[in-house]
Coordinates of C-alpha atoms in Angstrom, one line a residue:
X1 CA 76.8 -29.9 0.4
X2 CA 79.2 -32.5 1.6
X3 CA 78.6 -34.6 4.7
X4 CA 81.8 -36.5 5.2
X5 CA 85.3 -35.5 6.1
X6 CA 88.7 -37.1 6.8
X7 CA 88.5 -40.5 5.1
X8 CA 91.8 -41.9 3.9
X9 CA 94.2 -42.8 6.8
X10 CA 96.3 -45.9 6.7
X11 CA 94.0 -47.3 4.0
X12 CA 91.0 -47.2 6.4
X13 CA 88.0 -45.0 5.4
X14 CA 86.5 -43.1 8.3
X15 CA 83.3 -41.3 7.6
X16 CA 81.4 -38.7 9.7
X17 CA 78.6 -36.2 9.2
X18 CA 80.0 -33.1 7.6
X19 CA 77.9 -30.7 5.3
X20 CA 76.6 -30.0 8.8
X21 CA 80.1 -30.5 10.2
X22 CA 79.7 -27.3 12.3
X23 CA 77.0 -29.1 14.2
X24 CA 78.1 -31.2 17.2
X25 CA 76.5 -34.5 17.9
X26 CA 77.6 -34.3 21.6
X27 CA 75.0 -33.6 24.3
X28 CA 77.5 -32.1 26.6
X29 CA 77.5 -35.0 29.2
X30 CA 79.4 -38.3 29.6
X31 CA 77.7 -41.1 27.6
X32 CA 75.5 -43.4 29.7
X33 CA 75.7 -47.2 29.6
X34 CA 73.0 -49.8 30.3
X35 CA 70.9 -52.4 28.6
X36 CA 67.6 -52.7 26.8
X37 CA 67.4 -56.4 27.5
X38 CA 65.8 -58.2 30.4
X39 CA 68.0 -61.3 30.0
X40 CA 70.3 -63.1 27.6
X41 CA 67.4 -64.0 25.3
X42 CA 67.5 -60.5 23.7
X43 CA 63.9 -59.7 24.7
X44 CA 63.3 -56.0 25.3
X45 CA 62.4 -54.8 28.8
X46 CA 58.7 -53.7 28.8
X47 CA 57.9 -51.7 25.7
X48 CA 54.9 -50.0 24.2
X49 CA 54.1 -49.1 20.6
X50 CA 51.9 -46.0 20.6
X51 CA 49.7 -44.5 17.9
X52 CA 48.1 -45.8 14.7
X53 CA 50.2 -46.7 11.7
X54 CA 48.4 -46.4 8.3
X55 CA 49.8 -47.2 4.9
X56 CA 50.7 -43.9 3.1
X57 CA 50.1 -41.7 6.1
X58 CA 53.0 -39.8 7.5
X59 CA 53.9 -40.5 11.1
X60 CA 53.3 -37.8 13.8
X61 CA 56.3 -37.6 16.1
X62 CA 54.2 -36.7 19.1
X63 CA 51.8 -39.7 18.8
X64 CA 53.6 -42.4 16.8
X65 CA 56.2 -43.5 19.3
X66 CA 57.8 -46.5 21.0
X67 CA 58.3 -46.4 24.7
X68 CA 61.0 -48.7 26.0
X69 CA 62.6 -49.3 29.4
X70 CA 66.3 -49.1 29.9
X71 CA 68.3 -50.5 32.8
X72 CA 70.8 -47.7 33.3
X73 CA 74.1 -48.6 34.9
X74 CA 75.8 -45.2 34.5
X75 CA 73.9 -42.0 34.1
X76 CA 74.7 -39.7 31.2
X77 CA 73.7 -38.9 27.6
X78 CA 72.0 -41.5 25.5
X79 CA 71.0 -42.2 21.9
X80 CA 68.5 -44.8 21.0
X81 CA 67.3 -45.6 17.5
X82 CA 65.8 -48.2 15.2
X83 CA 66.6 -49.2 11.7
X84 CA 64.4 -47.9 8.9
X85 CA 61.8 -50.5 8.0
X86 CA 58.8 -50.0 5.7
X87 CA 59.7 -46.4 5.1
X88 CA 59.8 -45.2 8.8
X89 CA 62.0 -45.3 11.9
X90 CA 62.2 -44.2 15.5
X91 CA 64.7 -42.2 17.4
X92 CA 65.4 -40.6 20.8
X93 CA 68.2 -38.8 22.5
X94 CA 68.7 -37.1 25.9
X95 CA 70.3 -37.6 29.3
X96 CA 69.7 -40.1 32.0
X97 CA 70.0 -38.4 35.4
X98 CA 69.7 -41.5 37.5
X99 CA 70.6 -45.2 37.3
X100 CA 68.2 -48.1 37.3
X101 CA 65.0 -48.5 35.2
X102 CA 64.3 -45.5 33.0
X103 CA 61.7 -45.2 30.3
X104 CA 62.5 -43.4 27.0
X105 CA 60.2 -42.5 24.1
X106 CA 61.5 -42.9 20.6
X107 CA 59.6 -40.6 18.2
X108 CA 58.6 -41.9 14.8
X109 CA 59.4 -40.3 11.5
X110 CA 58.6 -41.2 7.9
X111 CA 55.7 -42.7 6.0
X112 CA 54.7 -46.4 5.9
X113 CA 54.5 -47.6 2.3
X114 CA 52.9 -51.1 2.9
X115 CA 50.5 -52.7 5.3
X116 CA 51.7 -55.6 7.6
X117 CA 53.6 -56.3 10.7
X118 CA 57.3 -55.4 10.6
X119 CA 60.1 -56.0 13.0
X120 CA 62.2 -53.0 14.2
X121 CA 65.6 -53.4 15.9
X122 CA 66.0 -50.9 18.8
X123 CA 69.7 -50.1 19.5
X124 CA 71.0 -48.5 22.7
X125 CA 74.6 -48.5 23.9
X126 CA 75.8 -52.0 22.8
X127 CA 72.4 -53.7 23.2
X128 CA 69.6 -54.4 20.9
X129 CA 66.1 -55.7 21.1
X130 CA 63.1 -56.3 18.7
X131 CA 59.8 -54.4 18.6
X132 CA 57.0 -55.2 16.2
X133 CA 54.9 -52.5 14.6
X134 CA 51.7 -53.2 12.7
X135 CA 50.8 -51.0 9.8
X136 CA 47.2 -51.1 8.6
X137 CA 46.1 -50.7 5.0
X138 CA 44.9 -47.3 3.9
X139 CA 41.7 -46.5 5.8
X140 CA 42.5 -48.9 8.7
X141 CA 41.8 -51.9 6.5
X142 CA 38.3 -50.8 5.3
X143 CA 35.4 -48.4 6.0
X144 CA 34.8 -47.2 9.5
X145 CA 31.7 -47.9 11.5
X146 CA 30.0 -44.9 13.1
X147 CA 26.7 -43.2 13.8
X148 CA 25.7 -39.6 13.5
X149 CA 25.1 -38.0 17.0
X150 CA 21.5 -36.8 17.3
X151 CA 20.0 -39.3 14.7
X152 CA 17.3 -39.5 13.7
X153 CA 16.6 -35.9 14.6
X154 CA 18.7 -32.8 14.6
X155 CA 22.4 -33.3 14.4
X156 CA 23.8 -33.0 17.9
X157 CA 26.1 -30.0 18.6
X158 CA 26.0 -29.0 14.9
X159 CA 27.8 -25.7 14.3
X160 CA 27.2 -23.8 11.0
X161 CA 30.1 -21.6 10.1
X162 CA 30.2 -18.7 7.6
X163 CA 27.7 -16.4 5.9
X164 CA 25.2 -17.7 3.4
X165 CA 23.6 -15.4 0.8
X166 CA 21.5 -16.5 -2.2
X167 CA 23.4 -16.1 -5.4
X168 CA 26.8 -16.1 -3.6
X169 CA 29.0 -19.1 -4.0
X170 CA 30.1 -20.9 -0.8
X171 CA 33.8 -20.5 0.1
X172 CA 36.4 -22.0 2.4
X173 CA 34.7 -20.5 5.5
X174 CA 31.3 -22.2 4.8
X175 CA 31.6 -25.3 6.9
X176 CA 29.4 -27.3 9.3
X177 CA 30.8 -29.2 12.3
X178 CA 28.8 -32.4 13.3
X179 CA 29.4 -35.1 16.0
X180 CA 29.8 -38.8 15.2
X181 CA 30.3 -41.8 17.4
X182 CA 33.0 -44.1 15.9
X183 CA 32.8 -47.8 16.9
X184 CA 35.4 -49.1 14.4
X185 CA 38.2 -47.2 12.8
X186 CA 38.6 -46.8 9.1
X187 CA 37.8 -44.5 6.2
X188 CA 34.6 -42.4 6.0
X189 CA 32.8 -40.3 3.5
X190 CA 29.9 -38.1 4.6
X191 CA 28.0 -36.1 2.0
X192 CA 24.6 -34.4 1.9
X193 CA 22.3 -34.4 -1.1
X194 CA 22.2 -31.0 -2.9
X195 CA 19.6 -28.8 -1.2
X196 CA 18.9 -25.2 -2.2
X197 CA 22.0 -25.4 -4.4
X198 CA 24.3 -26.4 -1.5
X199 CA 26.2 -29.6 -0.7
X200 CA 28.3 -30.4 2.4
X201 CA 30.8 -33.2 2.6
X202 CA 33.9 -34.7 4.2
X203 CA 36.2 -37.6 3.6
X204 CA 39.0 -39.0 5.8
X205 CA 40.0 -41.7 8.2
X206 CA 39.0 -42.3 11.8
X207 CA 42.1 -43.5 13.6
X208 CA 40.4 -43.9 17.0
X209 CA 37.0 -44.8 18.3
X210 CA 34.6 -42.7 20.4
X211 CA 32.7 -39.4 19.9
X212 CA 34.5 -37.1 17.4
X213 CA 33.8 -34.0 15.4
X214 CA 33.8 -34.0 11.6
X215 CA 33.9 -30.8 9.6
X216 CA 31.8 -30.8 6.4
X217 CA 33.0 -28.4 3.7
X218 CA 30.3 -26.6 1.8
X219 CA 30.1 -26.1 -2.0
X220 CA 27.6 -24.7 -4.5
X221 CA 25.6 -21.5 -4.6
X222 CA 22.4 -21.0 -2.6
X223 CA 19.4 -20.4 -4.8
X224 CA 16.9 -18.7 -2.5
X225 CA 17.2 -16.8 0.7
X226 CA 15.5 -19.0 3.3
X227 CA 16.2 -21.2 6.3
X228 CA 17.3 -24.4 4.7
X229 CA 17.2 -27.8 6.4
X230 CA 20.1 -30.0 5.2
X231 CA 19.7 -33.8 5.8
X232 CA 22.8 -35.9 6.4
X233 CA 22.9 -39.6 6.0
X234 CA 25.8 -42.0 6.9
X235 CA 25.1 -45.7 6.8
X236 CA 21.9 -46.4 8.6
X237 CA 21.8 -43.2 10.6
X238 CA 20.7 -39.7 9.6
X239 CA 20.2 -36.3 11.1
X240 CA 19.8 -32.7 9.9
X241 CA 21.0 -29.2 10.4
X242 CA 19.7 -25.8 9.4
X243 CA 21.5 -23.2 7.3
X244 CA 20.2 -19.6 7.4
X245 CA 20.5 -18.3 3.8
X246 CA 20.0 -14.5 3.5
X247 CA 18.5 -12.7 0.6
X248 CA 21.0 -11.0 -1.8
X249 CA 21.9 -7.4 -1.2
X250 CA 21.6 -5.0 -4.1
X251 CA 24.8 -4.6 -6.1
X252 CA 27.4 -2.2 -4.6
X253 CA 29.3 0.3 -6.7
X254 CA 32.6 2.0 -6.4
X255 CA 36.2 2.0 -7.7
X256 CA 39.4 0.0 -7.1
X257 CA 42.3 1.9 -5.6
X258 CA 44.7 3.0 -8.4
X259 CA 42.3 2.3 -11.2
X260 CA 42.8 2.3 -14.2
X261 CA 46.5 1.8 -13.5
X262 CA 48.3 -0.3 -10.9
X263 CA 46.3 -1.3 -7.9
X264 CA 47.3 1.1 -5.0
X265 CA 47.8 0.1 -2.4
X266 CA 48.2 -3.7 -3.0
X267 CA 49.6 -6.5 -0.8
X268 CA 50.3 -9.9 -2.4
X269 CA 50.7 -12.6 0.2
X270 CA 52.0 -16.2 0.0
X271 CA 54.8 -18.1 -1.9
X272 CA 54.5 -18.8 -5.6
X273 CA 56.4 -21.4 -7.5
X274 CA 55.8 -23.0 -10.9
X275 CA 53.5 -26.0 -10.6
X276 CA 52.6 -25.4 -6.9
X277 CA 48.8 -25.1 -6.5
X278 CA 47.7 -21.9 -4.8
X279 CA 46.1 -22.2 -1.3
X280 CA 44.5 -20.0 1.3
X281 CA 47.8 -18.2 2.0
X282 CA 48.0 -16.9 -1.6
X283 CA 46.0 -13.7 -1.4
X284 CA 46.0 -10.2 -2.8
X285 CA 44.6 -7.4 -0.6
X286 CA 43.2 -4.5 -2.7
X287 CA 41.8 -1.1 -1.7
X288 CA 38.4 0.0 -2.8
X289 CA 36.3 3.2 -2.4
X290 CA 32.6 2.2 -2.0
X291 CA 30.0 4.7 -3.2
X292 CA 27.0 2.4 -2.8
X293 CA 26.7 -0.3 -0.2
X294 CA 25.7 -3.8 -1.2
X295 CA 26.9 -7.1 -2.7
X296 CA 30.1 -7.3 -4.7
X297 CA 32.3 -9.7 -6.7
X298 CA 35.8 -8.7 -7.5
X299 CA 37.8 -11.0 -9.8
X300 CA 40.9 -11.1 -11.9
X301 CA 41.6 -12.5 -15.3
X302 CA 43.4 -15.8 -15.7
X303 CA 47.1 -15.3 -16.3
X304 CA 49.7 -18.1 -16.2
X305 CA 47.2 -20.5 -14.6
X306 CA 46.3 -18.1 -11.7
X307 CA 43.1 -16.2 -10.8
X308 CA 42.0 -14.2 -7.8
X309 CA 38.5 -13.5 -6.6
X310 CA 36.3 -12.4 -3.6
X311 CA 32.6 -12.0 -3.0
X312 CA 30.7 -10.4 -0.2
X313 CA 28.8 -7.4 1.0
X314 CA 29.8 -3.8 1.8
X315 CA 27.7 -2.6 4.7
X316 CA 28.8 1.0 4.4
X317 CA 30.3 3.5 1.9
X318 CA 33.8 4.8 2.0
X319 CA 37.3 3.3 1.9
X320 CA 37.7 -0.4 2.5
X321 CA 40.0 -3.4 1.7
X322 CA 39.1 -6.7 0.1
X323 CA 41.1 -9.9 0.3
X324 CA 41.1 -11.7 -3.1
X325 CA 41.9 -15.4 -2.8
X326 CA 44.1 -17.1 -5.4
X327 CA 43.3 -20.3 -7.2
X328 CA 45.1 -22.4 -9.8
X329 CA 48.8 -23.1 -10.2
X330 CA 51.4 -20.9 -11.9
X331 CA 52.7 -22.3 -15.3
X332 CA 55.6 -19.8 -15.8
X333 CA 58.2 -18.1 -13.6
X334 CA 58.9 -14.4 -13.3
X335 CA 56.6 -11.4 -12.7
X336 CA 53.0 -12.2 -13.7
X337 CA 50.7 -9.2 -14.2
X338 CA 47.0 -9.8 -13.5
X339 CA 44.0 -7.4 -13.8
X340 CA 41.4 -7.1 -11.1
X341 CA 37.9 -5.9 -12.1
X342 CA 34.9 -4.6 -10.2
X343 CA 32.1 -3.4 -12.4
X344 CA 33.7 -0.9 -14.8
X345 CA 36.7 -0.3 -12.6
X346 CA 40.0 -2.3 -13.0
X347 CA 43.6 -2.1 -11.9
X348 CA 46.7 -4.3 -12.2
X349 CA 48.9 -6.1 -9.7
X350 CA 52.0 -8.3 -10.0
X351 CA 52.7 -11.7 -8.6
X352 CA 56.4 -12.9 -8.6
X353 CA 56.6 -16.6 -9.4
X354 CA 59.7 -18.6 -8.7
X355 CA 61.1 -21.3 -10.9
X356 CA 60.9 -24.9 -9.6
X357 CA 63.9 -25.1 -7.2
X358 CA 65.0 -27.8 -4.8
X359 CA 68.1 -26.0 -3.6
X360 CA 67.3 -22.2 -3.4
X361 CA 70.4 -19.9 -3.7
X362 CA 68.8 -16.5 -3.4
X363 CA 70.7 -13.9 -1.4
X364 CA 69.8 -13.7 2.3
X365 CA 67.9 -17.0 2.2
X366 CA 68.6 -18.9 5.4
X367 CA 68.0 -22.2 7.1
X368 CA 68.2 -23.4 10.7
X369 CA 68.9 -27.1 11.4
X370 CA 68.7 -29.2 14.5
X371 CA 70.7 -32.3 15.3
X372 CA 68.9 -35.3 16.7
X373 CA 66.0 -33.2 18.0
X374 CA 68.4 -31.4 20.4
X375 CA 67.2 -27.8 20.6
X376 CA 70.6 -26.6 21.8
X377 CA 72.5 -28.3 19.0
X378 CA 71.9 -26.4 15.8
X379 CA 73.4 -24.9 12.6
X380 CA 72.5 -21.7 10.8
X381 CA 73.2 -21.4 7.1
X382 CA 72.7 -18.4 4.9
X383 CA 73.4 -17.2 1.3
X384 CA 75.5 -14.0 1.0
X385 CA 75.6 -11.5 -1.8
X386 CA 79.1 -12.1 -3.2
X387 CA 79.5 -15.0 -5.6
X388 CA 82.4 -17.2 -6.5
X389 CA 83.7 -17.5 -10.1
X390 CA 85.4 -20.9 -10.7
X391 CA 85.6 -23.5 -13.3
X392 CA 84.0 -21.1 -15.8
X393 CA 80.8 -20.9 -13.6
X394 CA 79.3 -18.6 -11.0
X395 CA 78.4 -20.1 -7.6
X396 CA 76.3 -18.8 -4.8
X397 CA 78.3 -18.7 -1.5
X398 CA 76.7 -20.4 1.6
X399 CA 78.0 -19.5 5.1
X400 CA 77.3 -21.5 8.2
X401 CA 77.8 -21.3 12.0
X402 CA 76.7 -23.1 15.1
X403 CA 77.1 -19.9 17.1
X404 CA 76.2 -16.6 15.3
X405 CA 78.0 -14.6 18.0
X406 CA 81.3 -16.2 16.8
X407 CA 80.7 -15.3 13.1
X408 CA 80.2 -17.4 10.0
X409 CA 82.5 -19.7 7.9
X410 CA 82.2 -21.0 4.4
X411 CA 79.5 -23.7 4.0
X412 CA 79.8 -24.5 0.3
X413 CA 79.5 -23.1 -3.2
X414 CA 76.5 -24.0 -5.3
X415 CA 74.9 -23.4 -8.7
X416 CA 72.0 -24.7 -10.8
X417 CA 71.7 -25.5 -14.5
X418 CA 68.2 -26.5 -15.7
X419 CA 67.2 -29.3 -13.2
X420 CA 70.7 -30.1 -12.1
X421 CA 72.4 -28.7 -8.9
X422 CA 76.2 -28.6 -8.5
X423 CA 78.7 -28.0 -5.7
X424 CA 82.3 -26.7 -6.2
X425 CA 84.4 -28.1 -3.4
X426 CA 87.9 -29.3 -2.4
X427 CA 87.7 -33.1 -2.9
X428 CA 91.2 -33.4 -1.6
X429 CA 90.4 -32.0 1.8
X430 CA 87.1 -33.9 1.9
X431 CA 88.7 -37.3 1.2
X432 CA 91.9 -36.7 3.0
X433 CA 94.4 -36.4 0.1
X434 CA 97.8 -34.8 0.6
X435 CA 96.9 -31.9 -1.7
X436 CA 93.8 -29.8 -2.8
X437 CA 91.7 -31.3 -5.6
X438 CA 89.0 -28.7 -6.5
X439 CA 86.2 -30.1 -8.6
X440 CA 82.5 -29.8 -9.3
X441 CA 80.0 -32.6 -8.8
X442 CA 76.2 -32.9 -9.2
X443 CA 74.4 -33.1 -5.8
X444 CA 70.9 -33.5 -7.3
X445 CA 69.4 -34.3 -10.7
X446 CA 65.9 -33.3 -10.1
X447 CA 64.8 -34.3 -13.6
X448 CA 66.2 -37.8 -13.3
X449 CA 63.8 -40.7 -12.8
X450 CA 63.9 -42.7 -9.5
X451 CA 66.3 -45.6 -9.4
X452 CA 68.5 -44.1 -12.1
X453 CA 72.1 -43.5 -10.8
X454 CA 74.5 -40.7 -11.6
X455 CA 78.2 -40.4 -10.5
X456 CA 80.6 -37.6 -9.6
X457 CA 83.9 -37.2 -11.5
X458 CA 86.8 -39.4 -10.6
X459 CA 88.5 -37.6 -7.7
X460 CA 92.2 -38.5 -8.2
X461 CA 94.7 -37.7 -5.4
X462 CA 97.6 -39.0 -3.4
X463 CA 98.0 -40.1 0.2
X464 CA 101.4 -41.0 1.6
X465 CA 102.8 -41.0 -2.0
X466 CA 100.1 -43.5 -3.2
X467 CA 97.5 -42.6 -5.8
X468 CA 93.8 -43.2 -5.2
X469 CA 90.6 -42.8 -7.2
X470 CA 87.3 -42.0 -5.4
X471 CA 83.8 -41.1 -6.6
X472 CA 80.3 -40.6 -5.3
X473 CA 77.3 -42.6 -6.5
X474 CA 73.8 -41.0 -6.3
X475 CA 70.4 -42.6 -6.7
X476 CA 67.0 -41.0 -6.2
X477 CA 65.0 -43.3 -3.9
X478 CA 61.7 -41.4 -3.9
X479 CA 60.3 -38.4 -5.8
X480 CA 57.5 -35.9 -4.9
X481 CA 56.8 -37.6 -1.6
X482 CA 55.7 -35.8 1.6
X483 CA 58.3 -36.0 4.4
X484 CA 57.4 -35.2 8.0
X485 CA 60.1 -33.4 10.0
X486 CA 59.8 -33.3 13.8
X487 CA 62.0 -30.9 15.8
X488 CA 61.8 -29.1 19.1
X489 CA 59.7 -26.4 17.4
X490 CA 57.0 -28.9 16.1
X491 CA 56.3 -31.1 13.2
X492 CA 56.1 -29.8 9.6
X493 CA 55.1 -31.8 6.5
X494 CA 57.1 -31.0 3.3
X495 CA 55.4 -32.1 0.1
X496 CA 57.2 -32.6 -3.2
X497 CA 60.4 -33.9 -1.6
X498 CA 63.1 -35.9 -3.4
X499 CA 65.1 -38.5 -1.4
X500 CA 68.7 -39.1 -2.6
X501 CA 71.0 -41.8 -1.5
X502 CA 74.7 -41.0 -1.6
X503 CA 77.2 -44.0 -1.7
X504 CA 80.9 -44.1 -2.3
X505 CA 83.2 -46.1 -4.6
X506 CA 86.9 -46.6 -4.8
X507 CA 88.9 -47.7 -7.9
X508 CA 90.4 -51.1 -7.0
X509 CA 92.3 -53.2 -9.6
X510 CA 90.9 -51.1 -12.5
X511 CA 87.3 -51.5 -11.3
X512 CA 85.0 -49.2 -9.3
X513 CA 84.2 -51.0 -6.0
X514 CA 81.5 -50.1 -3.6
X515 CA 82.9 -49.3 -0.2
X516 CA 79.5 -48.8 1.6
X517 CA 80.0 -51.7 4.0
X518 CA 83.2 -50.1 5.2
X519 CA 82.4 -46.4 5.2
X520 CA 78.6 -46.1 5.4
X521 CA 76.4 -43.9 3.3
X522 CA 74.1 -40.9 3.5
X523 CA 70.6 -39.8 2.5
X524 CA 69.6 -36.3 1.6
X525 CA 66.0 -34.9 1.5
X526 CA 65.3 -32.0 -0.8
X527 CA 61.9 -30.2 -0.7
X528 CA 60.7 -28.1 -3.6
X529 CA 61.0 -24.4 -2.8
X530 CA 62.8 -25.1 0.5
X531 CA 66.0 -26.9 -0.1
X532 CA 67.7 -29.5 2.1
X533 CA 65.3 -30.4 4.9
X534 CA 67.0 -33.5 6.3
X535 CA 70.3 -35.5 6.1
X536 CA 70.8 -39.0 7.6
X537 CA 74.1 -40.7 8.1
X538 CA 74.2 -44.5 8.2
X539 CA 77.1 -46.9 9.1
X540 CA 78.1 -49.8 6.9
X541 CA 75.5 -52.0 8.5
X542 CA 72.8 -49.6 7.5
X543 CA 72.2 -48.4 11.1
X544 CA 71.3 -44.7 11.5
X545 CA 74.1 -42.9 13.2
X546 CA 72.9 -39.3 13.1
X547 CA 70.5 -36.9 11.5
X548 CA 70.1 -33.2 10.9
X549 CA 66.6 -31.8 10.3
X550 CA 65.3 -28.4 9.2
X551 CA 63.9 -26.3 12.1
X552 CA 62.9 -23.2 10.2
X553 CA 63.7 -21.4 6.9
X554 CA 63.3 -18.1 5.0
X555 CA 63.6 -18.1 1.2
X556 CA 63.9 -14.7 -0.6

């Protein structure tokens, strides 16, 4: 997916955001002008750094912000941003409706990779100023200081969630909420000693002081059905809560719907991809006919690293449904057939597992992008069923539009081979040559180690009767990282993301010469199972000029 268009003109390379070229960066108003500076010293007008910044913790756009004042001379649209330092940056856009002192809030994005105090350069109009942001080490620099509310007696405001039955293993719904009073931020670990076969624990980071609620997750299997007092100790304080464990019901009996053939009806929920661990969304809803009420355990066999199970009690006879929760991680792609069993009854169901894919190309898959957090400035891309045959290969056809009512236009031709992803495109039109130069290049080598570069072919063409050589240079900056994307619809964290830097080289005097300082460069963010989630465009000085971020997606 190309991002630049119209380069070569009178030997001056001019670059602009393109792969999303249907998206306008305009806000629809006349640009404002003004200053961030209080005087000629370059100091910012009053500014405030908001939120806690912790090494390895993704920023939250709504709380990790910088508020700066701007002295506006002419009302109109504005764009304010910082450079990227220590793995994160800040950005804001909008419209000033009045002159004079205005306050804008730049939202943070990214993940700090080191502790320390770092200097960010805020840019607005033709002015800049410095803001320092301090990142603390993981856990706020050390363990938190806190006490358990209610100590040394009963845990104050304790809420026990879920049902507890002797002989039945605790699940995701078996939790206990307790209150703590934090006097110093940092990491915490709260864990009970095993009591009646059960343990409750939680680990995390307190990023603020004061009274807070901690949710302890339960594990283990209750041994006896009785009211069980669970002591909790953290530091020098301790309290306790009571879990009411019921006696086991007699075993239920019945049959699975569709047994002994395919489970009928069956609903398989969630997304499945090779290597991605299953979570609470990965379920299979099966139908049962209960002939004797009582306790039950329904479980599947282990196939391709996946299992499904559920335990509980049937209070009545007759038809019912049971939601089996998946566990494990798929090891192979394609249809995976599992067998669910309950007593002597069994049936089969199929889970379709996708191959590892950082740029899905399945028909009808679609993505909606947003420019600079402007809800009215967006691009819709989709994959259509026809394909393109070119260069001896078959390419999926992407279509795009910034206004669906006006129809769609071509948005690129893509294919995959093993862990490499390719685009077939007109390099001549992209660069600005006199004639078409259709070629294929590799947009992503997902199997390549970080810091290892790869190059596009030499795109040779003419401009005003002169011959030029041009190529792209790619380098993976980060692999399998979590990227936080904040748009008008909210913030989403995308794990397993590959960050790719795209730079540009021209053949000069028989040598490939980097032209980044003249034309700028780009960064693409590819999330496993999702595709392109973000693109950033930087000028030659490394300043962020624009970004497009994923707002929502549907993969088929």
